Amino acid sequence: MNDFTLNAEVRSDLGKGASRRLRRLASLVPAVVYGGEKAPESISMLAKEVAKLLENEAAYSHIIELNVGGTKQNVIIKALQRHPAKGHVLHADFVRVVAGQKLTAIVPVHFVGEAAPIKKGGEISHVVSEIEVSCLPKDLPEFIEVDLANAEVGAIIHLSDLKAPKGVEFVALAHGNDLAVANVHAPRVAPEAEEGAAE
């Protein structure tokens, strides 16, 4: 079992200038924790600790134990702002997890069984890499599996074709949006067609 923990300190020096100073001088990542019954809390974390945690893909859809100056609370990552060129985290938003209270989280998609449609001459396009889910904290899945083993050439796999884990609901479907997740198409043969298809 992976250990999803982060240490943080409360920060009182707020604003964009303060956030820039934190990142530049102290190698800290500013963040905000909100949700539950408590007021939003501004914190900062060591950039290298954040980077280490995010090396594990599961951290994005896992409950993290956040230790803020000795007080522990369970949170999930709600949003990350990254540097456009370097990719490191500039700011993070966390949401407190309350037992018995549903949460929404972004969960990565894992595609399996891709060899079968490729053998039939198909090419696979992944339309999404993550799905927003709603569930109780105890039911939060690490990833959603999409099995393409039985997909025929020409098939489009939608959210409604996926089996949601027990207790998990796909947010888009709940709002009436049956998103495409992947499709299997015939290979584009002519180079001219390839160029025309490229956006």
mmCIF file of N, CA and C in Angstrom, residues 112-125 147-155 157 182-187:
data_model
loop_
_atom_site.group_PDB
_atom_site.id
_atom_site.type_symbol
_atom_site.label_atom_id
_atom_site.label_comp_id
_atom_site.label_asym_id
_atom_site.label_seq_id
_atom_site.Cartn_x
_atom_site.Cartn_y
_atom_site.Cartn_z
ATOM 1 N N VAL A 112 -6.960 -1.324 -21.605
ATOM 2 C CA VAL A 112 -6.404 -2.686 -21.694
ATOM 3 C C VAL A 112 -7.008 -3.387 -22.920
ATOM 4 N N GLY A 113 -6.375 -4.483 -23.314
ATOM 5 C CA GLY A 113 -6.899 -5.293 -24.421
ATOM 6 C C GLY A 113 -6.762 -4.643 -25.784
ATOM 7 N N GLU A 114 -5.768 -3.756 -25.941
ATOM 8 C CA GLU A 114 -5.655 -3.022 -27.207
ATOM 9 C C GLU A 114 -5.096 -3.878 -28.346
ATOM 10 N N ALA A 115 -4.436 -4.984 -28.009
ATOM 11 C CA ALA A 115 -3.815 -5.814 -29.052
ATOM 12 C C ALA A 115 -4.862 -6.398 -29.994
ATOM 13 N N ALA A 116 -6.042 -6.778 -29.451
ATOM 14 C CA ALA A 116 -7.069 -7.456 -30.262
ATOM 15 C C ALA A 116 -7.572 -6.594 -31.425
ATOM 16 N N PRO A 117 -8.042 -5.352 -31.184
ATOM 17 C CA PRO A 117 -8.493 -4.558 -32.341
ATOM 18 C C PRO A 117 -7.365 -4.182 -33.290
ATOM 19 N N ILE A 118 -6.133 -4.062 -32.774
ATOM 20 C CA ILE A 118 -4.992 -3.737 -33.653
ATOM 21 C C ILE A 118 -4.731 -4.921 -34.602
ATOM 22 N N LYS A 119 -4.879 -6.147 -34.066
ATOM 23 C CA LYS A 119 -4.693 -7.352 -34.903
ATOM 24 C C LYS A 119 -5.720 -7.406 -36.032
ATOM 25 N N LYS A 120 -6.914 -6.859 -35.759
ATOM 26 C CA LYS A 120 -7.972 -6.853 -36.783
ATOM 27 C C LYS A 120 -7.752 -5.715 -37.778
ATOM 28 N N GLY A 121 -6.637 -4.977 -37.629
ATOM 29 C CA GLY A 121 -6.329 -3.910 -38.576
ATOM 30 C C GLY A 121 -6.808 -2.538 -38.135
ATOM 31 N N GLY A 122 -7.213 -2.421 -36.902
ATOM 32 C CA GLY A 122 -7.714 -1.138 -36.411
ATOM 33 C C GLY A 122 -6.620 -0.285 -35.781
ATOM 34 N N GLU A 123 -6.882 1.000 -35.728
ATOM 35 C CA GLU A 123 -6.024 1.924 -34.982
ATOM 36 C C GLU A 123 -6.855 2.517 -33.855
ATOM 37 N N ILE A 124 -6.232 2.694 -32.698
ATOM 38 C CA ILE A 124 -6.977 3.148 -31.528
ATOM 39 C C ILE A 124 -6.645 4.599 -31.209
ATOM 40 N N SER A 125 -7.673 5.387 -30.972
ATOM 41 C CA SER A 125 -7.488 6.759 -30.498
ATOM 42 C C SER A 125 -8.080 6.868 -29.097
ATOM 43 N N ASP A 147 -11.719 -1.725 -21.276
ATOM 44 C CA ASP A 147 -11.284 -2.947 -21.962
ATOM 45 C C ASP A 147 -11.680 -2.871 -23.441
ATOM 46 N N LEU A 148 -10.673 -2.862 -24.297
ATOM 47 C CA LEU A 148 -10.920 -2.726 -25.739
ATOM 48 C C LEU A 148 -10.809 -4.067 -26.475
ATOM 49 N N ALA A 149 -10.687 -5.163 -25.724
ATOM 50 C CA ALA A 149 -10.446 -6.472 -26.338
ATOM 51 C C ALA A 149 -11.527 -6.863 -27.350
ATOM 52 N N ASN A 150 -12.786 -6.490 -27.096
ATOM 53 C CA ASN A 150 -13.877 -6.897 -27.997
ATOM 54 C C ASN A 150 -14.309 -5.781 -28.949
ATOM 55 N N ALA A 151 -13.558 -4.688 -28.982
ATOM 56 C CA ALA A 151 -13.938 -3.556 -29.838
ATOM 57 C C ALA A 151 -13.653 -3.877 -31.303
ATOM 58 N N GLU A 152 -14.624 -3.620 -32.152
ATOM 59 C CA GLU A 152 -14.470 -3.851 -33.590
ATOM 60 C C GLU A 152 -13.964 -2.558 -34.254
ATOM 61 N N VAL A 153 -13.400 -2.700 -35.458
ATOM 62 C CA VAL A 153 -12.975 -1.523 -36.218
ATOM 63 C C VAL A 153 -14.223 -0.692 -36.525
ATOM 64 N N GLY A 154 -14.148 0.590 -36.257
ATOM 65 C CA GLY A 154 -15.307 1.463 -36.462
ATOM 66 C C GLY A 154 -16.071 1.744 -35.177
ATOM 67 N N ALA A 155 -15.702 1.056 -34.105
ATOM 68 C CA ALA A 155 -16.431 1.224 -32.835
ATOM 69 C C ALA A 155 -16.009 2.508 -32.119
ATOM 70 N N ILE A 157 -16.248 3.865 -28.210
ATOM 71 C CA ILE A 157 -16.572 3.456 -26.833
ATOM 72 C C ILE A 157 -16.969 4.697 -26.049
ATOM 73 N N ALA A 182 -12.935 6.353 -26.295
ATOM 74 C CA ALA A 182 -11.931 5.869 -27.258
ATOM 75 C C ALA A 182 -12.649 5.474 -28.536
ATOM 76 N N ASN A 183 -11.891 5.386 -29.626
ATOM 77 C CA ASN A 183 -12.490 4.839 -30.847
ATOM 78 C C ASN A 183 -11.465 4.005 -31.599
ATOM 79 N N VAL A 184 -12.004 3.042 -32.348
ATOM 80 C CA VAL A 184 -11.165 2.156 -33.155
ATOM 81 C C VAL A 184 -11.495 2.466 -34.608
ATOM 82 N N HIS A 185 -10.513 2.949 -35.350
ATOM 83 C CA HIS A 185 -10.791 3.319 -36.737
ATOM 84 C C HIS A 185 -9.851 2.575 -37.671
ATOM 85 N N ALA A 186 -10.249 2.503 -38.942
ATOM 86 C CA ALA A 186 -9.406 1.868 -39.958
ATOM 87 C C ALA A 186 -8.187 2.746 -40.189
ATOM 88 N N PRO A 187 -7.036 2.146 -40.446
ATOM 89 C CA PRO A 187 -5.825 2.953 -40.660
ATOM 90 C C PRO A 187 -5.996 3.888 -41.850
#
